[in-house]
Short mmCIF file of C-alpha atoms and ligand atoms in Angstrom, two decimals:
data_model
loop_
_atom_site.label_atom_id
_atom_site.label_comp_id
_atom_site.label_asym_id
_atom_site.label_seq_id
_atom_site.Cartn_x
_atom_site.Cartn_y
_atom_site.Cartn_z
CA UNK E 28 -21.57 50.45 21.75
CA UNK E 29 -18.31 52.00 22.78
CA UNK E 30 -18.53 55.77 22.55
CA UNK E 31 -14.99 55.94 23.90
CA UNK E 32 -13.39 54.19 20.94
CA UNK E 33 -12.70 57.33 19.02
CA UNK E 34 -8.98 56.96 18.37
CA UNK E 35 -8.69 58.59 14.96
CA UNK E 36 -7.51 56.60 11.97
CA UNK E 37 -6.51 58.06 8.66
CA UNK E 38 -9.19 57.93 6.04
CA UNK E 39 -7.84 57.24 2.60
CA UNK E 40 -4.67 55.34 3.32
CA UNK E 41 -4.37 54.49 -0.35
CA UNK E 42 -2.51 51.29 0.43
CA UNK E 43 -5.29 48.80 -0.15
CA UNK E 44 -3.06 46.86 -2.48
CA UNK E 45 -5.55 47.21 -5.31
CA UNK E 46 -5.05 49.18 -8.49
CA UNK E 47 -2.15 51.32 -9.59
CA UNK E 48 -0.87 53.87 -7.07
CA UNK E 49 -1.70 57.52 -7.73
CA UNK E 50 1.53 58.95 -9.18
CA UNK E 51 0.10 62.43 -9.56
CA UNK E 52 2.71 64.99 -8.53
CA UNK E 53 0.20 67.62 -7.49
CA UNK E 54 0.93 69.47 -4.29
CA UNK E 55 -2.58 68.87 -3.00
CA UNK E 56 -1.92 65.14 -2.68
CA UNK E 57 0.46 65.86 0.14
CA UNK E 58 -2.30 67.41 2.26
CA UNK E 59 -3.24 65.46 5.32
CA UNK E 60 -6.68 63.89 4.94
CA UNK E 61 -9.28 64.57 7.62
CA UNK E 62 -9.43 61.84 10.19
CA UNK E 63 -12.37 59.59 10.93
CA UNK E 64 -13.43 58.10 14.24
CA UNK E 65 -12.60 54.51 15.04
CA UNK E 66 -16.21 53.78 15.98
CA UNK E 67 -17.77 51.87 13.09
CA UNK E 68 -20.72 53.01 10.98
CA UNK E 69 -22.70 49.98 12.10
CA UNK E 70 -22.16 50.90 15.76
CA UNK E 71 -23.30 54.45 15.01
CA UNK E 72 -26.54 53.42 13.29
CA UNK E 73 -27.31 50.75 15.90
CA UNK E 74 -26.76 53.25 18.69
CA UNK E 75 -29.52 55.55 17.33
CA UNK E 76 -31.76 52.60 16.55
CA UNK E 77 -31.39 51.33 20.13
CA UNK E 78 -32.15 54.73 21.66
CA UNK E 79 -35.38 54.99 19.67
CA UNK E 80 -36.30 51.32 20.20
CA UNK E 81 -35.85 51.80 23.98
CA UNK E 82 -38.21 54.78 23.95
CA UNK E 83 -40.76 52.80 21.91
CA UNK E 84 -40.31 49.84 24.28
CA UNK E 85 -39.76 47.43 21.40
CA UNK E 86 -39.25 43.90 22.77
CA UNK E 87 -35.78 42.36 22.30
CA UNK E 88 -36.91 39.65 19.86
CA UNK E 89 -38.65 42.16 17.57
CA UNK E 90 -35.61 44.43 17.83
CA UNK E 91 -33.38 41.56 16.70
CA UNK E 92 -35.45 41.29 13.51
CA UNK E 93 -35.28 45.03 12.85
CA UNK E 94 -31.59 45.49 13.59
CA UNK E 95 -30.26 42.62 11.48
CA UNK E 96 -30.14 42.29 7.68
CA UNK E 97 -32.56 40.18 5.65
CA UNK E 98 -29.89 39.20 3.11
CA UNK E 99 -26.16 39.81 2.81
CA UNK E 100 -24.35 38.94 -0.40
CA UNK E 101 -20.57 39.05 -0.69
CA UNK E 102 -18.92 38.30 -4.01
CA UNK E 103 -15.42 38.03 -5.38
CA UNK E 104 -14.55 40.42 -8.23
CA UNK E 105 -11.26 39.44 -9.87
CA UNK E 106 -10.15 42.04 -12.44
CA UNK E 107 -7.07 42.20 -14.68
CA UNK E 108 -5.76 45.74 -14.39
CA UNK E 109 -3.33 47.77 -16.48
CA UNK E 110 -0.37 46.63 -14.34
CA UNK E 111 -0.86 43.15 -15.84
CA UNK E 112 -1.92 41.66 -12.50
CA UNK E 113 -5.25 40.18 -11.45
CA UNK E 114 -6.60 42.16 -8.49
CA UNK E 115 -9.29 40.64 -6.31
CA UNK E 116 -11.92 43.04 -5.01
CA UNK E 117 -14.84 42.27 -2.70
CA UNK E 118 -18.36 43.34 -3.63
CA UNK E 119 -21.27 43.52 -1.20
CA UNK E 120 -25.03 43.96 -1.41
CA UNK E 121 -26.93 44.05 1.87
CA UNK E 122 -30.74 44.08 1.92
CA UNK E 123 -31.76 45.20 5.35
CA UNK E 124 -35.54 45.35 5.51
CA UNK E 125 -38.15 45.08 2.74
CA UNK E 126 -41.39 45.44 4.70
CA UNK E 127 -42.28 48.76 3.05
CA UNK E 128 -41.30 47.89 -0.54
CA UNK E 129 -38.41 46.88 -2.80
CA UNK E 130 -34.95 47.33 -1.33
CA UNK E 131 -33.32 50.62 -2.25
CA UNK E 132 -29.86 52.04 -1.69
CA UNK E 133 -26.66 53.24 -3.29
CA UNK E 134 -23.52 51.47 -4.41
CA UNK E 135 -20.23 52.82 -3.10
CA UNK E 136 -16.79 52.32 -4.69
CA UNK E 137 -14.22 53.15 -2.02
CA UNK E 138 -11.19 51.32 -0.55
CA UNK E 139 -12.70 51.37 2.97
CA UNK E 140 -15.89 49.53 1.94
CA UNK E 141 -16.49 46.44 4.05
CA UNK E 142 -19.44 44.39 5.24
CA UNK E 143 -19.83 46.36 8.47
CA UNK E 144 -20.09 49.66 6.62
CA UNK E 145 -22.49 48.37 3.96
CA UNK E 146 -24.66 46.75 6.63
CA UNK E 147 -24.86 50.04 8.53
CA UNK E 148 -25.70 52.04 5.44
CA UNK E 149 -28.38 49.50 4.45
CA UNK E 150 -30.04 49.81 7.86
CA UNK E 151 -29.89 53.61 7.63
CA UNK E 152 -31.72 53.37 4.28
CA UNK E 153 -34.56 51.42 5.90
CA UNK E 154 -35.22 54.24 8.36
CA UNK E 155 -34.56 56.98 5.78
CA UNK E 156 -37.05 55.68 3.20
CA UNK E 157 -39.62 55.25 5.99
CA UNK E 158 -39.14 58.82 7.29
CA UNK E 159 -39.36 60.27 3.77
CA UNK E 160 -42.38 57.99 3.28
CA UNK E 161 -41.29 56.60 -0.07
CA UNK E 162 -42.40 52.98 -0.72
CA UNK E 163 -39.08 51.23 -0.31
CA UNK E 164 -37.08 49.12 2.07
CA UNK E 165 -33.39 49.69 2.78
CA UNK E 166 -30.29 48.30 1.08
CA UNK E 167 -26.72 49.28 0.25
CA UNK E 168 -23.86 47.94 -1.80
CA UNK E 169 -20.23 48.56 -2.46
CA UNK E 170 -16.91 47.39 -3.82
CA UNK E 171 -13.64 47.99 -1.98
CA UNK E 172 -11.89 49.52 -4.99
CA UNK E 173 -10.50 53.03 -5.35
CA UNK E 174 -11.87 54.54 -8.58
CA UNK E 175 -9.46 57.47 -8.26
CA UNK E 176 -6.58 55.05 -8.83
CA UNK E 177 -8.22 53.09 -11.63
CA UNK E 178 -8.59 53.79 -15.33
CA UNK E 179 -12.12 54.36 -16.65
CA UNK E 180 -12.16 50.98 -18.42
CA UNK E 181 -11.10 49.26 -15.19
CA UNK E 182 -13.94 50.85 -13.22
CA UNK E 183 -16.35 49.75 -15.95
CA UNK E 184 -15.00 46.19 -15.81
CA UNK E 185 -15.49 46.07 -12.02
CA UNK E 186 -19.00 47.56 -12.22
CA UNK E 187 -20.14 45.07 -14.88
CA UNK E 188 -18.59 42.12 -13.07
CA UNK E 189 -20.28 43.21 -9.83
CA UNK E 190 -23.66 43.38 -11.58
CA UNK E 191 -23.17 39.92 -13.14
CA UNK E 192 -22.65 38.51 -9.66
CA UNK E 193 -25.52 40.19 -7.83
CA UNK E 194 -28.17 40.49 -10.57
CA UNK E 195 -30.18 37.61 -9.13
CA UNK E 196 -31.11 39.62 -6.05
CA UNK E 197 -31.82 42.85 -7.99
CA UNK E 198 -34.70 44.01 -10.20
CA UNK E 199 -37.29 46.82 -10.37
CA UNK E 200 -39.57 45.00 -7.91
CA UNK E 201 -36.76 43.52 -5.77
CA UNK E 202 -33.84 45.88 -5.21
CA UNK E 203 -32.86 49.06 -7.06
CA UNK E 204 -29.31 50.45 -6.65
CA UNK E 205 -28.26 54.10 -7.10
CA UNK E 206 -25.00 56.11 -6.96
CA UNK E 207 -23.07 56.80 -3.76
CA UNK E 208 -19.47 57.73 -2.96
CA UNK E 209 -17.19 56.92 -5.90
CA UNK E 210 -19.99 56.04 -8.32
CA UNK E 211 -22.05 58.27 -10.60
CA UNK E 212 -24.52 58.33 -13.50
CA UNK E 213 -21.98 56.64 -15.80
CA UNK E 214 -21.56 53.76 -13.33
CA UNK E 215 -25.36 53.37 -13.22
CA UNK E 216 -25.46 53.27 -17.05
CA UNK E 217 -22.96 50.37 -17.06
CA UNK E 218 -24.95 48.55 -14.36
CA UNK E 219 -28.23 49.02 -16.27
CA UNK E 220 -26.64 47.86 -19.52
CA UNK E 221 -25.16 44.75 -17.91
CA UNK E 222 -28.49 43.86 -16.27
CA UNK E 223 -30.20 44.43 -19.66
CA UNK E 224 -27.97 41.84 -21.34
CA UNK E 225 -29.53 39.19 -19.12
CA UNK E 226 -33.06 40.51 -18.66
CA UNK E 227 -33.75 42.86 -21.59
CA UNK E 228 -33.76 46.65 -21.37
CA UNK E 229 -34.80 47.45 -17.78
CA UNK E 230 -34.17 51.11 -16.91
CA UNK E 231 -36.05 50.83 -13.58
CA UNK E 232 -33.38 48.45 -12.19
CA UNK E 233 -31.12 51.35 -11.19
CA UNK E 234 -31.66 55.05 -10.54
CA UNK E 235 -29.32 58.01 -10.85
CA UNK E 236 -28.83 57.18 -14.55
CA UNK E 237 -27.80 59.74 -17.18
CA UNK E 238 -30.68 61.80 -18.62
CA UNK E 239 -30.02 60.21 -22.04
CA UNK E 240 -30.75 56.77 -20.53
CA UNK E 241 -34.06 57.52 -18.81
CA UNK E 242 -32.47 59.21 -15.82
CA UNK E 243 -34.61 61.83 -14.11
CA UNK E 244 -34.16 65.54 -14.40
CA UNK E 245 -33.06 66.81 -11.01
CA UNK E 246 -31.60 63.49 -9.74
CA UNK E 247 -27.98 64.59 -9.81
CA UNK E 248 -28.69 67.66 -7.66
CA UNK E 249 -31.34 65.95 -5.53
CA UNK E 250 -29.41 65.09 -2.36
CA UNK E 251 -27.82 68.55 -2.18
CA UNK E 252 -31.17 70.19 -2.97
CA UNK E 253 -32.83 68.18 -0.22
CA UNK E 254 -30.08 69.20 2.22
CA UNK E 255 -30.77 72.83 1.39
CA UNK E 256 -34.56 72.37 1.87
CA UNK E 257 -33.76 70.99 5.33
CA UNK E 258 -31.38 73.90 5.94
CA UNK E 259 -34.16 76.38 5.11
CA UNK E 260 -36.62 74.68 7.45
CA UNK E 261 -34.12 74.26 10.30
CA UNK E 262 -32.87 77.86 9.95
CA UNK E 263 -36.40 79.11 10.68
CA UNK E 264 -36.38 77.04 13.87
CA UNK E 265 -33.12 78.51 15.17
CA UNK E 266 -33.84 82.06 13.96
CA UNK E 267 -31.01 82.06 11.41
CA UNK E 268 -31.27 84.35 8.36
CA UNK E 269 -29.86 82.58 5.33
CA UNK E 270 -28.90 85.77 3.53
CA UNK E 271 -25.24 86.24 4.46
CA UNK E 272 -25.14 83.09 6.62
CA UNK E 273 -21.62 81.63 6.65
CA UNK E 274 -21.51 78.03 5.44
CA UNK E 275 -18.70 75.46 5.68
CA UNK E 276 -18.83 72.29 3.58
CA UNK E 277 -16.76 69.16 4.22
CA UNK E 278 -16.50 67.07 1.03
CA UNK E 279 -17.06 68.61 -2.39
CA UNK E 280 -18.46 65.73 -4.44
CA UNK E 281 -22.02 65.33 -5.62
CA UNK E 282 -23.73 66.18 -2.32
CA UNK E 283 -21.34 68.85 -1.03
CA UNK E 284 -20.98 70.79 -4.26
CA UNK E 285 -24.72 70.88 -4.97
CA UNK E 286 -25.51 71.86 -1.39
CA UNK E 287 -22.90 74.66 -1.57
CA UNK E 288 -24.12 75.96 -4.93
CA UNK E 289 -27.80 75.91 -3.96
CA UNK E 290 -27.12 77.47 -0.55
CA UNK E 291 -25.22 80.26 -2.32
CA UNK E 292 -28.30 80.84 -4.52
CA UNK E 293 -30.24 81.55 -1.30
CA UNK E 294 -27.68 84.20 -0.33
CA UNK E 295 -25.46 82.08 1.94
CA UNK E 296 -21.72 82.77 1.89
CA UNK E 297 -19.64 79.60 1.49
CA UNK E 298 -16.44 80.41 3.40
CA UNK E 299 -14.61 77.08 3.69
CA UNK E 300 -14.64 73.80 1.78
CA UNK E 301 -12.64 70.57 1.77
CA UNK E 302 -12.17 67.35 -0.14
CA UNK E 303 -9.96 64.28 0.37
CA UNK E 304 -6.93 66.36 -0.71
CA UNK E 305 -7.25 69.20 1.80
CA UNK E 306 -9.24 72.30 2.78
CA UNK E 307 -9.49 75.98 1.83
CA UNK E 308 -10.98 79.12 3.40
CA UNK E 309 -11.87 82.65 2.31
CA UNK E 310 -13.96 84.76 4.72
CA UNK E 311 -15.07 86.97 1.82
CA UNK E 312 -16.72 83.91 0.28
CA UNK E 313 -15.64 81.27 -2.23
CA UNK E 314 -17.34 80.91 -5.61
CA UNK E 315 -19.02 77.47 -5.37
CA UNK E 316 -19.75 77.33 -9.12
CA UNK E 317 -16.14 78.06 -10.03
CA UNK E 318 -15.00 75.49 -7.49
CA UNK E 319 -17.38 72.94 -8.99
CA UNK E 320 -16.01 73.59 -12.49
CA UNK E 321 -12.49 73.11 -11.17
CA UNK E 322 -13.38 69.81 -9.48
CA UNK E 323 -15.23 68.63 -12.62
CA UNK E 324 -12.00 69.20 -14.56
CA UNK E 325 -10.27 66.80 -12.18
CA UNK E 326 -8.49 69.42 -10.07
CA UNK E 327 -8.68 69.07 -6.27
CA UNK E 328 -10.34 71.66 -3.99
CA UNK E 329 -7.00 72.95 -2.52
CA UNK E 330 -5.95 74.07 -6.02
CA UNK E 331 -8.53 76.90 -5.88
CA UNK E 332 -6.59 80.14 -6.21
CA UNK E 333 -8.35 82.81 -4.15
CA UNK E 334 -8.25 81.09 -0.77
CA UNK E 335 -6.03 80.23 2.13
CA UNK E 336 -5.04 76.57 2.55
CA UNK E 337 -6.11 75.25 5.96
CA UNK E 338 -5.94 71.85 7.61
CA UNK E 339 -8.98 69.53 7.73
CA UNK E 340 -9.18 70.14 11.50
CA UNK E 341 -9.16 73.91 10.97
CA UNK E 342 -12.01 73.50 8.51
CA UNK E 343 -14.19 71.89 11.17
CA UNK E 344 -13.19 74.55 13.71
CA UNK E 345 -14.00 77.47 11.36
CA UNK E 346 -16.48 79.85 12.99
CA UNK E 347 -19.61 79.73 10.85
CA UNK E 348 -23.41 79.54 11.00
CA UNK E 349 -23.91 76.25 9.17
CA UNK E 350 -21.67 73.21 8.79
CA UNK E 351 -22.54 70.66 6.11
CA UNK E 352 -20.56 67.42 6.44
CA UNK E 353 -20.79 65.82 2.98
CA UNK E 354 -17.86 63.39 2.90
CA UNK E 355 -17.70 60.07 4.76
CA UNK E 356 -18.94 58.55 8.01
CA UNK E 357 -17.38 59.19 11.43
CA UNK E 358 -15.71 62.50 10.48
CA UNK E 359 -17.12 64.39 13.51
CA UNK E 360 -15.97 62.51 16.58
CA UNK E 361 -15.12 62.92 20.23
CA UNK E 362 -11.68 64.36 19.47
CA UNK E 363 -12.87 67.21 17.24
CA UNK E 364 -16.53 67.89 18.15
CA UNK E 365 -15.68 70.44 20.81
CA UNK E 366 -13.79 72.57 18.28
CA UNK E 367 -16.87 72.95 16.06
CA UNK E 368 -18.11 76.53 16.13
CA UNK E 369 -21.47 76.73 14.31
CA UNK E 370 -25.18 77.09 15.07
CA UNK E 371 -26.51 74.38 12.81
CA UNK E 372 -25.23 71.15 11.26
CA UNK E 373 -27.09 69.62 8.32
CA UNK E 374 -25.75 66.12 7.69
CA UNK E 375 -25.32 65.59 3.95
CA UNK E 376 -23.09 62.54 4.51
CA UNK E 377 -24.25 59.28 6.05
CA UNK E 378 -23.25 58.79 9.71
CA UNK E 379 -20.82 61.75 9.81
CA UNK E 380 -21.31 62.23 13.58
CA UNK E 381 -20.47 59.65 16.24
CA UNK E 382 -22.78 59.35 19.26
CA UNK E 383 -20.08 60.81 21.54
CA UNK E 384 -19.70 63.81 19.23
CA UNK E 385 -23.47 64.22 19.02
CA UNK E 386 -23.65 64.51 22.82
CA UNK E 387 -20.87 67.14 22.83
CA UNK E 388 -22.66 69.14 20.12
CA UNK E 389 -25.94 68.98 22.07
CA UNK E 390 -24.15 70.33 25.17
CA UNK E 391 -22.74 73.17 23.07
CA UNK E 392 -26.25 74.03 21.83
CA UNK E 393 -25.54 73.14 18.19
CA UNK E 394 -28.70 72.02 16.34
CA UNK E 395 -28.24 68.94 14.16
CA UNK E 396 -30.46 67.89 11.26
CA UNK E 397 -29.50 64.20 11.06
CA UNK E 398 -28.54 62.21 7.95
CA UNK E 399 -31.56 59.95 8.24
CA UNK E 400 -33.78 62.87 7.16
CA UNK E 401 -31.34 65.51 5.82
CA UNK E 402 -29.88 63.54 2.92
CA UNK E 403 -33.07 61.74 1.85
CA UNK E 404 -33.39 63.97 -1.25
CA UNK E 405 -31.41 61.49 -3.35
CA UNK E 406 -33.65 58.54 -2.61
CA UNK E 407 -36.76 60.68 -3.03
CA UNK E 408 -35.80 61.65 -6.59
CA UNK E 409 -34.62 58.08 -7.19
CA UNK E 410 -38.19 57.11 -6.35
CA UNK E 411 -39.41 59.66 -8.93
CA UNK E 412 -36.96 58.25 -11.50
CA UNK E 413 -38.17 54.71 -10.85
CA UNK E 414 -41.82 55.81 -11.08
CA UNK E 415 -41.08 57.59 -14.40
CA UNK E 416 -39.23 54.51 -15.74
CA UNK E 417 -42.08 52.18 -14.85
CA UNK E 418 -44.45 54.45 -16.81
CA UNK E 419 -41.89 55.26 -19.56
CA UNK E 420 -42.82 58.87 -19.00
CA UNK E 421 -40.71 61.92 -18.09
CA UNK E 422 -41.46 64.74 -15.67
CA UNK E 423 -40.06 68.25 -16.05
CA UNK E 424 -37.22 69.38 -13.80
CA UNK E 425 -39.53 71.90 -12.18
CA UNK E 426 -42.04 69.19 -11.32
CA UNK E 427 -39.30 66.98 -9.84
CA UNK E 428 -37.89 69.83 -7.75
CA UNK E 429 -41.32 70.95 -6.50
CA UNK E 430 -42.30 67.44 -5.45
CA UNK E 431 -38.90 66.91 -3.80
CA UNK E 432 -39.22 70.14 -1.84
CA UNK E 433 -42.70 69.21 -0.69
CA UNK E 434 -41.62 65.73 0.55
CA UNK E 435 -38.53 67.07 2.32
CA UNK E 436 -40.42 69.84 4.09
CA UNK E 437 -43.20 67.46 5.13
CA UNK E 438 -40.58 65.08 6.55
CA UNK E 439 -38.91 67.93 8.43
CA UNK E 440 -42.18 69.10 9.98
CA UNK E 441 -43.28 65.57 10.90
CA UNK E 442 -39.97 64.81 12.61
CA UNK E 443 -39.62 68.20 14.32
CA UNK E 444 -43.21 68.02 15.65
CA UNK E 445 -42.45 64.59 17.05
CA UNK E 446 -39.16 65.82 18.54
CA UNK E 447 -41.02 68.61 20.31
CA UNK E 448 -43.81 66.31 21.49
CA UNK E 449 -41.40 63.70 22.91
CA UNK E 450 -38.74 66.23 23.97
CA UNK E 451 -36.03 64.37 22.06
CA UNK E 452 -33.53 65.23 19.33
CA UNK E 453 -34.54 65.24 15.67
CA UNK E 454 -32.44 62.09 15.30
CA UNK E 455 -34.28 60.08 17.93
CA UNK E 456 -37.63 61.41 16.69
CA UNK E 457 -36.70 60.45 13.12
CA UNK E 458 -35.67 56.91 14.05
CA UNK E 459 -38.85 56.53 16.15
CA UNK E 460 -41.04 57.46 13.18
CA UNK E 461 -39.03 55.19 10.88
CA UNK E 462 -39.30 52.22 13.23
CA UNK E 463 -43.04 52.72 13.73
CA UNK E 464 -43.68 52.85 9.98
CA UNK E 465 -41.63 49.72 9.29
CA UNK E 466 -43.38 47.88 12.13
CA UNK E 467 -46.79 48.91 10.85
CA UNK E 468 -45.96 47.59 7.35
CA UNK E 469 -44.55 44.36 8.79
CA UNK E 470 -47.68 43.89 10.89
CA UNK E 471 -50.06 44.59 7.99
CA UNK E 472 -48.21 42.08 5.79
CA UNK E 473 -48.57 39.51 8.53
CA UNK E 474 -44.85 39.27 9.32
CA UNK E 475 -45.50 40.33 12.90
CA UNK E 476 -48.67 39.40 14.71
CA UNK E 477 -47.36 40.86 17.88
CA UNK E 478 -49.49 42.79 20.30
CA UNK E 479 -46.39 44.07 22.10
CA UNK E 480 -45.28 46.44 19.29
CA UNK E 481 -46.74 49.91 18.76
CA UNK E 482 -49.97 49.62 16.77
CA UNK E 483 -50.18 45.88 17.55
CA UNK E 484 -53.70 44.40 17.50
P1 LIG W 17 -18.70 61.79 -3.89
O1 LIG W 17 -17.79 60.66 -4.13
O2 LIG W 17 -19.31 62.49 -5.05
O3 LIG W 17 -17.97 62.91 -3.00
C1 LIG W 17 -17.32 62.61 -1.79
C2 LIG W 17 -16.49 63.85 -1.44
O4 LIG W 17 -15.92 63.66 -0.14
C3 LIG W 17 -15.33 64.12 -2.40
O5 LIG W 17 -15.17 65.51 -2.58
C4 LIG W 17 -14.13 63.56 -1.63
O6 LIG W 17 -12.91 64.16 -2.02
C5 LIG W 17 -14.53 63.97 -0.24
N1 LIG W 17 -13.78 63.28 0.80
C6 LIG W 17 -13.43 61.99 0.87
N2 LIG W 17 -12.67 61.77 1.96
C7 LIG W 17 -12.56 62.98 2.59
C8 LIG W 17 -11.90 63.43 3.74
N3 LIG W 17 -11.18 62.58 4.49
N4 LIG W 17 -12.01 64.75 4.09
C9 LIG W 17 -12.73 65.61 3.34
N5 LIG W 17 -13.38 65.23 2.22
C10 LIG W 17 -13.28 63.94 1.85
O7 LIG W 17 -19.83 61.23 -2.90
P2 LIG W 17 -21.28 61.82 -2.64
O8 LIG W 17 -22.25 61.07 -3.49
O9 LIG W 17 -21.24 63.30 -2.67
O10 LIG W 17 -21.53 61.32 -1.14
C11 LIG W 17 -21.04 62.04 -0.02
C12 LIG W 17 -21.74 61.55 1.23
O11 LIG W 17 -23.15 61.73 1.09
C13 LIG W 17 -21.56 60.07 1.55
O12 LIG W 17 -21.56 59.89 2.94
C14 LIG W 17 -22.79 59.43 0.94
O13 LIG W 17 -23.11 58.19 1.53
C15 LIG W 17 -23.83 60.49 1.27
N6 LIG W 17 -25.01 60.45 0.44
C16 LIG W 17 -24.93 60.54 -0.92
C17 LIG W 17 -26.10 60.54 -1.66
C18 LIG W 17 -26.08 60.71 -3.16
O14 LIG W 17 -27.17 60.81 -3.76
N7 LIG W 17 -24.95 60.78 -3.81
C19 LIG W 17 -27.34 60.40 -1.04
C20 LIG W 17 -27.38 60.33 0.36
C21 LIG W 17 -26.21 60.36 1.09
#
């Protein structure tokens, strides 16, 4: 693990060679994208896993089982695009650990997707589902395409072709995908439909579907809602009043925009926001609902009228009470962590903070609610959606939200009690709980008959 390797690289280079280039003339496209750390997502996740495994004194051979994937599938996705050329994309599905139940995890469409990233995100899902205590293992998938540069029909073609190639390892009792960066309810509808052509109508094969296709009420907002539950719990711990608390959000997609809108409903003031096109700030407060409408119409965050345009680095350095990273991994790194000026970070994104940055934030006294618990709301409501699909029954939105809140708050209390008991960060406490639960399941199934692991006979 090289904490030092934090030379920034640009995020969305847009020169992946796939799909038509974005010819949009809008000013916002000239904004410099925020920079990500060079340290890989897999290194980040393995760093936290190793810290917790060391504390639990997990033997090396058992560790090797837990830190590597059970199955990694890589497929070729050739697609004829509107430029008349065949473009070859790579699709991945990584199933990390299935001791606690069927594999579960999102599918990402983004030009930076590669095996290392998908592997890391799959491992993170194993620990996340265990901490939230939902009966799943961990998986992740992705295709290295850029949906922003593709026509709708092209994205559909890629999604269906991807499903055709990985359907053998999926299924309601095997592995259940969900949306992630660059995919949404429509993508899930195409995936479900394609799977149905081969296996008959099977809504429980994917979650995050549209409501009209047996999606769950509350799923779209679930990750952001879960982030805000964690924010409420953590705020109590640091003595922060949410009414009037200044919030900064990096990334204004599904997670960021829901977190911003729900935080505003609690009285928080959202003062700065960014997306891949740039960042904006207004100390009097932005209107998160208006901003969401604008983004839904296809206009970038920097096009918001009543705000000052700032750089992505200035966004992170904005003095505030709460920072919610909700974009991509590695955005908070050694080169920018010291500039962060907030009391609390709630990680909506996966792996937004490198280990080096995490140490800097700890020295500065910033409290961090880590991804592995903070953004579990999505998979929790995915679990509800799956449970509803298996029963062909629908719960009300209120019921979904109440149950989500209860699971998130229980997870927060369990992890924070453990952190206090062991005198470690929430992150190390969370990973420790996750590892223990996975080991217990593996032992009970008979995969591990090892007396050296915690709980061993
Ligand atoms: P999304 O595609 O809906 O939104 C991503 C947002 O990040 C967009 O606003 C995009 O413009 C912005 N972004 C991209 N590059 C950026 C950059 N360099 N600087 C600033 N902003 C940038 O994706 P999402 O579903 O909201 O996921 C966001 C994060 O949350 C990801 O890390 C994802 O893995 C994680 N996550 C998502 C879910 C879910 O249910 N969707 C669940 C758990 C975790």
